[in-house]
N, CA, C and O atoms as a DFTB+ gen file, in Angstrom:
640 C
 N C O
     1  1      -1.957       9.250      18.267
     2  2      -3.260       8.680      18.092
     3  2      -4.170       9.190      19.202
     4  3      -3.800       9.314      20.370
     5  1      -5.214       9.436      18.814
     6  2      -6.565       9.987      19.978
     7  2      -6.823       8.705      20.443
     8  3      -6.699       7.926      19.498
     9  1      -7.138       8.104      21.517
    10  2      -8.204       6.875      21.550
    11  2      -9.013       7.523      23.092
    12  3      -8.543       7.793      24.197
    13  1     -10.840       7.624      22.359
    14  2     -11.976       7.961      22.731
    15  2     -12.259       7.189      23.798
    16  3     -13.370       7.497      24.229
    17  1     -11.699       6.230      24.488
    18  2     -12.152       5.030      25.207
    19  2     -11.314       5.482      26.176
    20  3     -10.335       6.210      26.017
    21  1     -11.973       4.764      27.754
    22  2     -11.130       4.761      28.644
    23  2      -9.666       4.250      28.432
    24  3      -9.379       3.499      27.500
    25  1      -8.616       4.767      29.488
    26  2      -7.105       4.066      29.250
    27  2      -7.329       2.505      29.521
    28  3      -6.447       1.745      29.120
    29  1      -8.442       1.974      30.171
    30  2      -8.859       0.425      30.551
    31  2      -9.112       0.095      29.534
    32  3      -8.341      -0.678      28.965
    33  1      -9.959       0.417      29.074
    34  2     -10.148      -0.449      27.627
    35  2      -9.131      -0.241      26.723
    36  3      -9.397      -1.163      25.953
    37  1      -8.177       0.282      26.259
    38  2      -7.031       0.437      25.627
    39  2      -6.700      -0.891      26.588
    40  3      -7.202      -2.015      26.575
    41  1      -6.087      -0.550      27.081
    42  2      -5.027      -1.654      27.628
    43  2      -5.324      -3.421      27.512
    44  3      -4.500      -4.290      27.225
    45  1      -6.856      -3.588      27.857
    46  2      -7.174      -4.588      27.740
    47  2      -6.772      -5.288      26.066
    48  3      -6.038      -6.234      25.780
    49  1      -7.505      -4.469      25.273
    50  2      -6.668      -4.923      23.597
    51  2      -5.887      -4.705      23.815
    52  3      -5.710      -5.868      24.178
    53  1      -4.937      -4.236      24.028
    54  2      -3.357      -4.455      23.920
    55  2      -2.891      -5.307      24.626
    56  3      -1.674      -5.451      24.508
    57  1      -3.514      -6.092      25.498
    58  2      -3.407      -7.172      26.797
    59  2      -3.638      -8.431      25.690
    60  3      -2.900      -9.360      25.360
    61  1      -4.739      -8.113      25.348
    62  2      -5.760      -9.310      24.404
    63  2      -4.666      -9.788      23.204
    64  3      -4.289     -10.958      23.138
    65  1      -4.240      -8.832      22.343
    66  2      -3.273      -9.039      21.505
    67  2      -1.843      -9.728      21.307
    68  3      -1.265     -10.348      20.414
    69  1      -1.542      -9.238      22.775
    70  2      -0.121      -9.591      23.077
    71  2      -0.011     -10.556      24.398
    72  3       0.653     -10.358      25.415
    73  1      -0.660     -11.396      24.150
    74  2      -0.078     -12.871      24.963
    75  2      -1.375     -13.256      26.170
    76  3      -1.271     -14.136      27.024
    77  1      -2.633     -12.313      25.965
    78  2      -3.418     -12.696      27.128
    79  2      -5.053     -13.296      26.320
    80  3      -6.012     -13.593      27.033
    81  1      -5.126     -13.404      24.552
    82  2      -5.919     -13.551      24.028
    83  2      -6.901     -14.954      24.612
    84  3      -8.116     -14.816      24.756
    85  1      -6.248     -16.200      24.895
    86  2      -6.612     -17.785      25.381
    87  2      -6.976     -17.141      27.047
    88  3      -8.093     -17.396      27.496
    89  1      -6.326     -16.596      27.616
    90  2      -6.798     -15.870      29.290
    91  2      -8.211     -15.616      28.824
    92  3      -9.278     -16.227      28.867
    93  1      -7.635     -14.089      28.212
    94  2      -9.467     -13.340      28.021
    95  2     -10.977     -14.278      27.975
    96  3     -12.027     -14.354      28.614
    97  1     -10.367     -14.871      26.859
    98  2     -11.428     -16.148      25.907
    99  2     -11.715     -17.032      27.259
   100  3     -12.913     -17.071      27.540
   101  1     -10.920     -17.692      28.081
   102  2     -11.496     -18.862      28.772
   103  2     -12.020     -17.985      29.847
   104  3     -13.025     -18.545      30.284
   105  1     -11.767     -16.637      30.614
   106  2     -13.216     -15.807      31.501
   107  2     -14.047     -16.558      31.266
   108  3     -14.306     -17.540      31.963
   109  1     -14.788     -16.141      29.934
   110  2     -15.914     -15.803      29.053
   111  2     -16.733     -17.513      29.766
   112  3     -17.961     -17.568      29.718
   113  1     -16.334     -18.144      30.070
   114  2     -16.700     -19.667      30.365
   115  2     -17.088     -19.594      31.678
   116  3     -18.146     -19.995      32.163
   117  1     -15.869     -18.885      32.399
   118  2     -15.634     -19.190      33.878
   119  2     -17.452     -18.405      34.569
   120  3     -18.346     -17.776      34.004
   121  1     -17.270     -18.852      35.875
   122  2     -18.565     -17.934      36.437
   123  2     -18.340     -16.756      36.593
   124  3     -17.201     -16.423      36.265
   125  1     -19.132     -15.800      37.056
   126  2     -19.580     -15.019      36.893
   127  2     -18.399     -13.840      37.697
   128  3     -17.932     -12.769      37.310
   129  1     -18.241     -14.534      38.793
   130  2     -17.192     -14.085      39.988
   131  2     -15.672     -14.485      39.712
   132  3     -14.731     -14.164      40.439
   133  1     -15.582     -15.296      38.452
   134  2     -14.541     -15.166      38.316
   135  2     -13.643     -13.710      37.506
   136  3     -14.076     -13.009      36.591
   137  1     -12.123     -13.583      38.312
   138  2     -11.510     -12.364      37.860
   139  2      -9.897     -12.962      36.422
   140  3      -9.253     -13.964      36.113
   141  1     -10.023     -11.552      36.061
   142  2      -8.766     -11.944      35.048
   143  2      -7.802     -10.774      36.208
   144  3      -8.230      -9.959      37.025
   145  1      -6.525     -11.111      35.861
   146  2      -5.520     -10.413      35.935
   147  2      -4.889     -10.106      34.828
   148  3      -4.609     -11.000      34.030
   149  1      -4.489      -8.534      34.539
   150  2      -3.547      -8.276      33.469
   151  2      -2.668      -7.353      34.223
   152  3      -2.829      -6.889      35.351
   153  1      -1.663      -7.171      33.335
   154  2      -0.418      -6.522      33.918
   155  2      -0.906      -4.977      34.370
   156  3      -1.752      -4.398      33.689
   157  1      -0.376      -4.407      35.446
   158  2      -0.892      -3.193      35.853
   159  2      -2.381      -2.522      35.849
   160  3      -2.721      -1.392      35.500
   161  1      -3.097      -3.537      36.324
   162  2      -4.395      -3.386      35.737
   163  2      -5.081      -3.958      37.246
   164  3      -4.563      -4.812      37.965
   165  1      -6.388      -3.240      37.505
   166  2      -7.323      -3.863      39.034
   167  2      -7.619      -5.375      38.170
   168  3      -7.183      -5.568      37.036
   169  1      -8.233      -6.127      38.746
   170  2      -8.380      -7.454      38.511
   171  2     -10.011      -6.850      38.041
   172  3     -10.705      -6.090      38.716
   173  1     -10.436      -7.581      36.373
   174  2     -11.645      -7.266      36.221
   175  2     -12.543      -8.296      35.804
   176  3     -11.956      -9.111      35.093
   177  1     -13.788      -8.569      35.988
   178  2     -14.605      -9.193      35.645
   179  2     -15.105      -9.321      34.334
   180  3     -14.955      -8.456      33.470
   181  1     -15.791     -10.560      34.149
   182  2     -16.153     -10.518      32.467
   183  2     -17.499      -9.397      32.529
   184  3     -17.445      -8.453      31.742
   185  1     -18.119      -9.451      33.009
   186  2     -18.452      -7.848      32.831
   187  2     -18.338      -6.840      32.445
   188  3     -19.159      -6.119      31.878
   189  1     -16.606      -6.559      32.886
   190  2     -16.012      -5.532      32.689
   191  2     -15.609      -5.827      31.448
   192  3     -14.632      -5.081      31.376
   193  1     -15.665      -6.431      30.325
   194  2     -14.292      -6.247      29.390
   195  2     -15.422      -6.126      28.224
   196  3     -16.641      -6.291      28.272
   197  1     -14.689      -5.830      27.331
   198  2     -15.115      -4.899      26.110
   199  2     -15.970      -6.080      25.242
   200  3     -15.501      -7.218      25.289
   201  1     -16.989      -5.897      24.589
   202  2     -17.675      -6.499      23.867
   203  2     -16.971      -7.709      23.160
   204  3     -17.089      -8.934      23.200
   205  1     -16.206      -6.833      22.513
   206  2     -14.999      -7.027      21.324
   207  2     -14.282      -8.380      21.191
   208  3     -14.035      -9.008      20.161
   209  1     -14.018      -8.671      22.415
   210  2     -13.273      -9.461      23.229
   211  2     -13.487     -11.163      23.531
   212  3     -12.719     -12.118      23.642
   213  1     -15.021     -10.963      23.597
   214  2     -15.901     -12.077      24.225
   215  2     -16.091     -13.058      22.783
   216  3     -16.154     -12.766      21.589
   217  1     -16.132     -14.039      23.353
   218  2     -16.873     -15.019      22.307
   219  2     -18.313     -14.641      21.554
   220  3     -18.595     -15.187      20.488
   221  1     -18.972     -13.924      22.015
   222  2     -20.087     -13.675      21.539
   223  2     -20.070     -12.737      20.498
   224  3     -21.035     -12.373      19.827
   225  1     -18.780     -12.334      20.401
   226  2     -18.738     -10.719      19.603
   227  2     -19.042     -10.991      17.926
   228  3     -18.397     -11.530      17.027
   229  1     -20.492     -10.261      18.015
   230  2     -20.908      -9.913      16.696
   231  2     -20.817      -9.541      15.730
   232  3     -21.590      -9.554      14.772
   233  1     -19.244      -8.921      15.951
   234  2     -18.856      -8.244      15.261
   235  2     -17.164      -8.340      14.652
   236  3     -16.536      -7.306      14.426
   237  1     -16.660      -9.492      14.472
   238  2     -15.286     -10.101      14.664
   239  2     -14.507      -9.117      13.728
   240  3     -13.333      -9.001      14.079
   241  1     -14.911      -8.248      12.433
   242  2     -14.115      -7.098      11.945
   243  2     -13.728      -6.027      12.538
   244  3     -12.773      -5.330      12.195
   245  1     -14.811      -5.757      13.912
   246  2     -14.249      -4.666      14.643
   247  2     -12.539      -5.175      15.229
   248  3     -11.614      -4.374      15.091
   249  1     -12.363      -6.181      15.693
   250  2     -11.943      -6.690      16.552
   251  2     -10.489      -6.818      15.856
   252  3      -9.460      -6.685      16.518
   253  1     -10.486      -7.097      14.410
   254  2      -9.149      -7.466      13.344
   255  2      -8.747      -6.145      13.471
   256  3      -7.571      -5.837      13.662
   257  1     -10.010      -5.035      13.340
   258  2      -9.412      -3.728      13.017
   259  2      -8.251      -2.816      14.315
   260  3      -7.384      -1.951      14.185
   261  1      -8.875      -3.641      15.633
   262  2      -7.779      -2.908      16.578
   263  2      -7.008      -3.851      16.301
   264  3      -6.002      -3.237      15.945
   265  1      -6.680      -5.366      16.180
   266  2      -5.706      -5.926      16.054
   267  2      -4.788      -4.735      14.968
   268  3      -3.789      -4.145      15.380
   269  1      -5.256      -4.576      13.798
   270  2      -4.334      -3.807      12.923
   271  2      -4.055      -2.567      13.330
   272  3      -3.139      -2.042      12.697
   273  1      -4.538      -1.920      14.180
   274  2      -4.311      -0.516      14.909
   275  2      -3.300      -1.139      15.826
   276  3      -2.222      -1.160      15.231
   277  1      -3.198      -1.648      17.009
   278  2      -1.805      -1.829      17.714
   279  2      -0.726      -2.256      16.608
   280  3       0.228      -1.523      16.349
   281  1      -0.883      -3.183      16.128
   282  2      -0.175      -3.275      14.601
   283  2       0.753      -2.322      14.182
   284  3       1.950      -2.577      14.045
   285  1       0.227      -1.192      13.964
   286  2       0.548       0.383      13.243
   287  2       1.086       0.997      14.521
   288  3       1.921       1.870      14.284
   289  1       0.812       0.759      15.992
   290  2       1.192       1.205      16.437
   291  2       2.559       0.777      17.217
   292  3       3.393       1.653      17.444
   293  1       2.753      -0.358      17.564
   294  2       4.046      -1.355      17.346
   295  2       5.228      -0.695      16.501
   296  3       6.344      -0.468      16.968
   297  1       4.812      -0.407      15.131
   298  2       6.253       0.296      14.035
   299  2       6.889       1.335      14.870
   300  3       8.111       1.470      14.930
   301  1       5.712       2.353      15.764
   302  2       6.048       3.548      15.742
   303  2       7.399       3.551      17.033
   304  3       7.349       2.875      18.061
   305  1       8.188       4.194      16.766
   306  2       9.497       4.210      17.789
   307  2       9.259       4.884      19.600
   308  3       9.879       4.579      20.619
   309  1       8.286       5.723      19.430
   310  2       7.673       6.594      20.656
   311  2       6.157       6.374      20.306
   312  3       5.459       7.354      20.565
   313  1       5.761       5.719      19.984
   314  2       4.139       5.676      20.090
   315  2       3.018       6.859      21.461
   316  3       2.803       6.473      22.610
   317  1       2.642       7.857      21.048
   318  2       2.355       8.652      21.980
   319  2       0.330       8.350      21.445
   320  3      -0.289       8.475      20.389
   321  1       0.024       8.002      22.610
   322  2      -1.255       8.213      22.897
   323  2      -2.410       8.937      23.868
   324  3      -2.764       8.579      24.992
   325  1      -2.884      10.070      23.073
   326  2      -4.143      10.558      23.878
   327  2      -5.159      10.008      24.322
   328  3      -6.062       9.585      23.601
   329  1      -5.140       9.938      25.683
   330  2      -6.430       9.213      26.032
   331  2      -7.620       9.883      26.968
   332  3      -7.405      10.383      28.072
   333  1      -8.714       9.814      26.426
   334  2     -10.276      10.276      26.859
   335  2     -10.175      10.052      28.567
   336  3     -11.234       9.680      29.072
   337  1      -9.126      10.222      29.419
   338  2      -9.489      10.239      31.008
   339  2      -8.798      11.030      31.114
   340  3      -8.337      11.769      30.244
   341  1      -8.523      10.993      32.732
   342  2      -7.773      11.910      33.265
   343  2      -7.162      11.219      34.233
   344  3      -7.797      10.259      34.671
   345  1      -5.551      11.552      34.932
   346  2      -4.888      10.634      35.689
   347  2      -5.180      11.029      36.712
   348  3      -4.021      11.350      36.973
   349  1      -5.935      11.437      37.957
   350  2      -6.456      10.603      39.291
   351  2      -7.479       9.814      39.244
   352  3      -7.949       9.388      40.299
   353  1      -8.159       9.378      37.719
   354  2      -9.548       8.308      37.558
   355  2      -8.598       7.189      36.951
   356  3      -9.197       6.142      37.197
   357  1      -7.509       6.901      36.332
   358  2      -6.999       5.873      35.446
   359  2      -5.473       5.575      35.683
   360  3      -4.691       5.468      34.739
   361  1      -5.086       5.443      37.030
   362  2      -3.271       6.233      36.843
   363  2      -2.345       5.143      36.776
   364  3      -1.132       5.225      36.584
   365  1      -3.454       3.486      37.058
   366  2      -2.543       2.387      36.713
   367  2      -2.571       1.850      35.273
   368  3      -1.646       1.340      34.641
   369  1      -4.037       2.116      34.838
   370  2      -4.373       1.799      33.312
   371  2      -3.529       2.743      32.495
   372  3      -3.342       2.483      31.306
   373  1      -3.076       3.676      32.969
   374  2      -2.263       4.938      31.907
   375  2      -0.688       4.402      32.095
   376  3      -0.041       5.119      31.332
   377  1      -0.007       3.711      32.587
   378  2       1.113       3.643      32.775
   379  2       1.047       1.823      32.695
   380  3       2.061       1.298      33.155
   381  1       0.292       1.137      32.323
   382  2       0.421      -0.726      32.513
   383  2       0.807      -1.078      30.745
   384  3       0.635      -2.254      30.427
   385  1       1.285      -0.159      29.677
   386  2       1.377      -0.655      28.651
   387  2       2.696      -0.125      28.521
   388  3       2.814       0.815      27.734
   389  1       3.893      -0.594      29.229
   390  2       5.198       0.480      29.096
   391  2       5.556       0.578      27.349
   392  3       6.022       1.672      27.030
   393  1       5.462       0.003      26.697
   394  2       5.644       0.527      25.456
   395  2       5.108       1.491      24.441
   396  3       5.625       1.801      23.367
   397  1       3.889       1.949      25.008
   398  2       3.502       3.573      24.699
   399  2       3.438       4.264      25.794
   400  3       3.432       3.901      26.970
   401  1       3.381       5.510      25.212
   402  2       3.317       6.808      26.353
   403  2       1.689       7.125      26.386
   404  3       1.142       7.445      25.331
   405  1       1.150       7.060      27.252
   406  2      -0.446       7.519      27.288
   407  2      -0.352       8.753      28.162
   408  3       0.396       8.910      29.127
   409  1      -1.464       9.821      27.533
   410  2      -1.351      11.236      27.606
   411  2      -2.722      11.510      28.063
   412  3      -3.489      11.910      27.187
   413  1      -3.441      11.307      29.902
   414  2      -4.829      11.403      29.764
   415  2      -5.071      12.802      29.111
   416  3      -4.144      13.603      29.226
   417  1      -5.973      13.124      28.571
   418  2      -6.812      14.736      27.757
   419  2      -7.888      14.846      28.088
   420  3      -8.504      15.707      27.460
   421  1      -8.761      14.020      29.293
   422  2     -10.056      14.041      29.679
   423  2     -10.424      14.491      30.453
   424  3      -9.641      14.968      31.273
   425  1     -11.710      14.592      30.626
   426  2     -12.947      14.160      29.868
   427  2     -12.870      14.974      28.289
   428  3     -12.862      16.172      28.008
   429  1     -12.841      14.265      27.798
   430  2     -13.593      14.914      25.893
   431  2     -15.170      15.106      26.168
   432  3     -15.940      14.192      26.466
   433  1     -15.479      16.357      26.026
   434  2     -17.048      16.882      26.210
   435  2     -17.187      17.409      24.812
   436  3     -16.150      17.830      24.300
   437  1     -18.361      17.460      24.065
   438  2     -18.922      18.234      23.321
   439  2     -18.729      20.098      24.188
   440  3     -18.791      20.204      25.413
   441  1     -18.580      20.927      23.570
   442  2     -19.172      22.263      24.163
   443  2     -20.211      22.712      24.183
   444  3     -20.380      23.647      24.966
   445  1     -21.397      22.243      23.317
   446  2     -22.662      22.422      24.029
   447  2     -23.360      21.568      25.186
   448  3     -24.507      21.644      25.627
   449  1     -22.183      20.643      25.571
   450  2     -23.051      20.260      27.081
   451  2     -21.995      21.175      28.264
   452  3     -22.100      21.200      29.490
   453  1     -20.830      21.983      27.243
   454  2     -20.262      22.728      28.936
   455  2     -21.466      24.090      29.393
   456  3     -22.202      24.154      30.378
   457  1     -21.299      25.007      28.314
   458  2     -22.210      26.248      28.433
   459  2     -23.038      26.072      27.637
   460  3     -23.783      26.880      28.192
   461  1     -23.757      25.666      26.610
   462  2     -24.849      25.452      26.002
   463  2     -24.819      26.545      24.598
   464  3     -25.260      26.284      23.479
   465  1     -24.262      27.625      24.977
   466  2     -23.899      28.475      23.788
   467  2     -23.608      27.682      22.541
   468  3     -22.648      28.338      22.136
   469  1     -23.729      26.971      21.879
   470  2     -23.597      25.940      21.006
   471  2     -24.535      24.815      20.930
   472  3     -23.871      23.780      20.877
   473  1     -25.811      24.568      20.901
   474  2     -26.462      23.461      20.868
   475  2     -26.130      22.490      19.800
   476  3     -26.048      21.283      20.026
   477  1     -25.906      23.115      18.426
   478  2     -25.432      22.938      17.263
   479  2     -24.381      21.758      16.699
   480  3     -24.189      21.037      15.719
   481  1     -23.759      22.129      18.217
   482  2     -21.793      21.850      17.973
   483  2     -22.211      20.164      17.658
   484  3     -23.160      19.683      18.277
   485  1     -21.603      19.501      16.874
   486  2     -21.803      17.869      16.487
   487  2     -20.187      17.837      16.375
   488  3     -19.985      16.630      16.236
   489  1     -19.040      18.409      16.357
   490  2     -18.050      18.356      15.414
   491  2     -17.448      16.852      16.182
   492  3     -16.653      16.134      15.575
   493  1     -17.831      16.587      17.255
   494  2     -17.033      15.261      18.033
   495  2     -18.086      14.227      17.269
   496  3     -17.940      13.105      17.756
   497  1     -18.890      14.238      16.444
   498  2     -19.902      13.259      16.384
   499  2     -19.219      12.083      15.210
   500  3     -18.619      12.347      14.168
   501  1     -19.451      11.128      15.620
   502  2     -19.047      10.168      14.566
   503  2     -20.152       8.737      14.017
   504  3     -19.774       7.588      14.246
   505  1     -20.910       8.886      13.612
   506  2     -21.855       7.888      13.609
   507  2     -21.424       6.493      12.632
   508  3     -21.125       6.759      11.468
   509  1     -21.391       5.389      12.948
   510  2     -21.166       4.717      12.468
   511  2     -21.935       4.051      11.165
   512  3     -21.378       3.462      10.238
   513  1     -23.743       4.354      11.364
   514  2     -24.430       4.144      10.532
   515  2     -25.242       5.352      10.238
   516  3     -25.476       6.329      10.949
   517  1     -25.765       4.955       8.565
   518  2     -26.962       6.259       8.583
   519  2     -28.273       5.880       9.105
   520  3     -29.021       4.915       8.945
   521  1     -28.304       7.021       9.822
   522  2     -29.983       6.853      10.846
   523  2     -30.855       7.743      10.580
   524  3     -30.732       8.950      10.371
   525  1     -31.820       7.013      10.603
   526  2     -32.893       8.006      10.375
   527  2     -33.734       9.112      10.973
   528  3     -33.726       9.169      12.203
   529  1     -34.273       9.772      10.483
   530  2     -34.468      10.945      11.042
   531  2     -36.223      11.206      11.789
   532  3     -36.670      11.947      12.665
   533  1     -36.997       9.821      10.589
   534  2     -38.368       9.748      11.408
   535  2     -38.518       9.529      13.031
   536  3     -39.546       9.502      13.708
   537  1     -37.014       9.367      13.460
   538  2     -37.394       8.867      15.191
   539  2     -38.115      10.206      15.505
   540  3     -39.176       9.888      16.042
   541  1     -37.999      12.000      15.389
   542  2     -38.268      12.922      16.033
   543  2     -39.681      13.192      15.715
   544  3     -40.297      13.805      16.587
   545  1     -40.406      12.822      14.511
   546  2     -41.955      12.738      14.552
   547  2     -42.638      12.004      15.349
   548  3     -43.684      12.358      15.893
   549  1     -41.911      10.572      15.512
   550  2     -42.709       9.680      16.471
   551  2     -42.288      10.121      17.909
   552  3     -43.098       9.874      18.802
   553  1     -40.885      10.869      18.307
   554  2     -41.164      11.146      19.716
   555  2     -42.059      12.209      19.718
   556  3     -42.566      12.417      20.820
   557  1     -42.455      13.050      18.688
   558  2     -43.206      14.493      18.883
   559  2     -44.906      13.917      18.686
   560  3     -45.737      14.773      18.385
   561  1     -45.314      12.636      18.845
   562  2     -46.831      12.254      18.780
   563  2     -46.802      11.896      19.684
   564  3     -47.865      11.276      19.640
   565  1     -46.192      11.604      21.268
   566  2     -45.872      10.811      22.051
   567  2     -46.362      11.658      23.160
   568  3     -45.445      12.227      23.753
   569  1     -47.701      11.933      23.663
   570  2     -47.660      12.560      24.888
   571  2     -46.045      12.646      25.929
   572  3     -45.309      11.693      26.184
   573  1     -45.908      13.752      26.261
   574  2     -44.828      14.497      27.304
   575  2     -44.403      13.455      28.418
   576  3     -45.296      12.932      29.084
   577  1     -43.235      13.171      28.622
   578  2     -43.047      12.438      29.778
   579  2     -43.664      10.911      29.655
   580  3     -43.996      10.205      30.608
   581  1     -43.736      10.582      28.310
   582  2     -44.238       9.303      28.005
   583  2     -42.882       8.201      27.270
   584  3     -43.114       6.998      27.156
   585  1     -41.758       8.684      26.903
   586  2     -41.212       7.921      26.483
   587  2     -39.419       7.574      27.162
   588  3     -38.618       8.501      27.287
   589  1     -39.141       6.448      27.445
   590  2     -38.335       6.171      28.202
   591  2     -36.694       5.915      26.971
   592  3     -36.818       5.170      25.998
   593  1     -35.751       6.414      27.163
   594  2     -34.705       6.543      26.354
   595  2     -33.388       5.385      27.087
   596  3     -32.495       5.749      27.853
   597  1     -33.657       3.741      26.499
   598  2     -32.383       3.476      27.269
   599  2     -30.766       3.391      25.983
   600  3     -31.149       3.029      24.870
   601  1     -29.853       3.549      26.020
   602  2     -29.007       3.466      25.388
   603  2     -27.937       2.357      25.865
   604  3     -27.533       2.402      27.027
   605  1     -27.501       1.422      25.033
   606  2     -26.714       0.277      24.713
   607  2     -25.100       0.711      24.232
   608  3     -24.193      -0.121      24.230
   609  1     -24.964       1.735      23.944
   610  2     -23.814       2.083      23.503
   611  2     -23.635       2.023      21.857
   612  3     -24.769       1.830      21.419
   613  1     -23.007       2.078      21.122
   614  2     -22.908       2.352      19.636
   615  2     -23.701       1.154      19.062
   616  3     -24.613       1.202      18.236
   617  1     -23.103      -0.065      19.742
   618  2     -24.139      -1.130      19.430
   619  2     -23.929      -2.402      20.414
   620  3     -23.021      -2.767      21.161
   621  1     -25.283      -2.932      20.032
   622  2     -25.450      -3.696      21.063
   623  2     -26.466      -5.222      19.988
   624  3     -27.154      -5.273      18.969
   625  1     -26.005      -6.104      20.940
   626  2     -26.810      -7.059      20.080
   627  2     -27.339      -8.232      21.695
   628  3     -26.778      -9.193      22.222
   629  1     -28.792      -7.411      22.026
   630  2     -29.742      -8.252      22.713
   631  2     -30.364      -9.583      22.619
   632  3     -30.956     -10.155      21.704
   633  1     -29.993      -9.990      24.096
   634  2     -30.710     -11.792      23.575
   635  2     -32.338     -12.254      23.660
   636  3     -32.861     -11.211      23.267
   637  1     -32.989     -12.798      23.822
   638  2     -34.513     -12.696      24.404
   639  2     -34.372     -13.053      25.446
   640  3     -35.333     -13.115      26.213
């Protein structure tokens, strides 16, 4: 299996799944400074932990769907996983799930951000929704150096 995410966030669902789900959930309450502990893992803040996870999550099918991905991955006898880091950035998160083998392969870059010879290249692209394409007329009416780009990650659901 590829998984695109840090080896931290792997681990945490697989933490979440298997016996730390009521931990995770009561953070989400605690203040702000409070830390979780998981097995082989730095002690992290609710901050730190994946959308997915939290009571607030908007999205509770994402959340069944890794349940059913460790799931599938449980059957497998050697479960070998690629993961999007590299081991002097992740070397306790790559080794805290002894029942798979995690294989850092990172950083995963597009090749048109290594040499640019490729502006083109999308082949890593995976979009979750169809988007539209009027955003590039309205940035192209936009006097130069007028528009500010913040990004939320694939998705995000803002409060007022």
């Amino acid at each position: 299996m590829l998984w695109i995410q840090p080896a931290t966030v792997l681990d945490i669902y697989y933490f979440y799944f298997h016996g730390y789900e009521e931990t995770i959930k009561g953070l989400s309450g605690e203040s702000k400074s409070c830390l979780i502990r998981l097995p082989g893992l730095p002690p992290l803040a609710r901050r730190e932990l994946p959308s997915f996870v939290t009571p607030s999550n908007p999205y509770p099918l994402h959340l069944a769907l890794f349940k059913e991905q460790f799931k599938l991955l449980a059957e497998e006898p050697n479960a070998k996983i690629l993961v999007n880091t590299f081991d002097a950035l992740e070397p306790e998160a790559l080794k805290a799930i002894e029942k798979f083998k995690m294989i850092a392969i990172g950083p995963l870059i597009l090749s048109s951000f290594l040499d640019g010879k490729n502006p083109s290249d999308s082949s890593f692209k995976g979009d979750l929704f169809q988007c539209s394409k009027d955003y590039v007329q309205w940035l192209d009416s936009k006097p130069k150096s007028t528009v500010i780009y913040v990004s939320f990650g694939t998705m995000a659901v803002l409060e007022k």
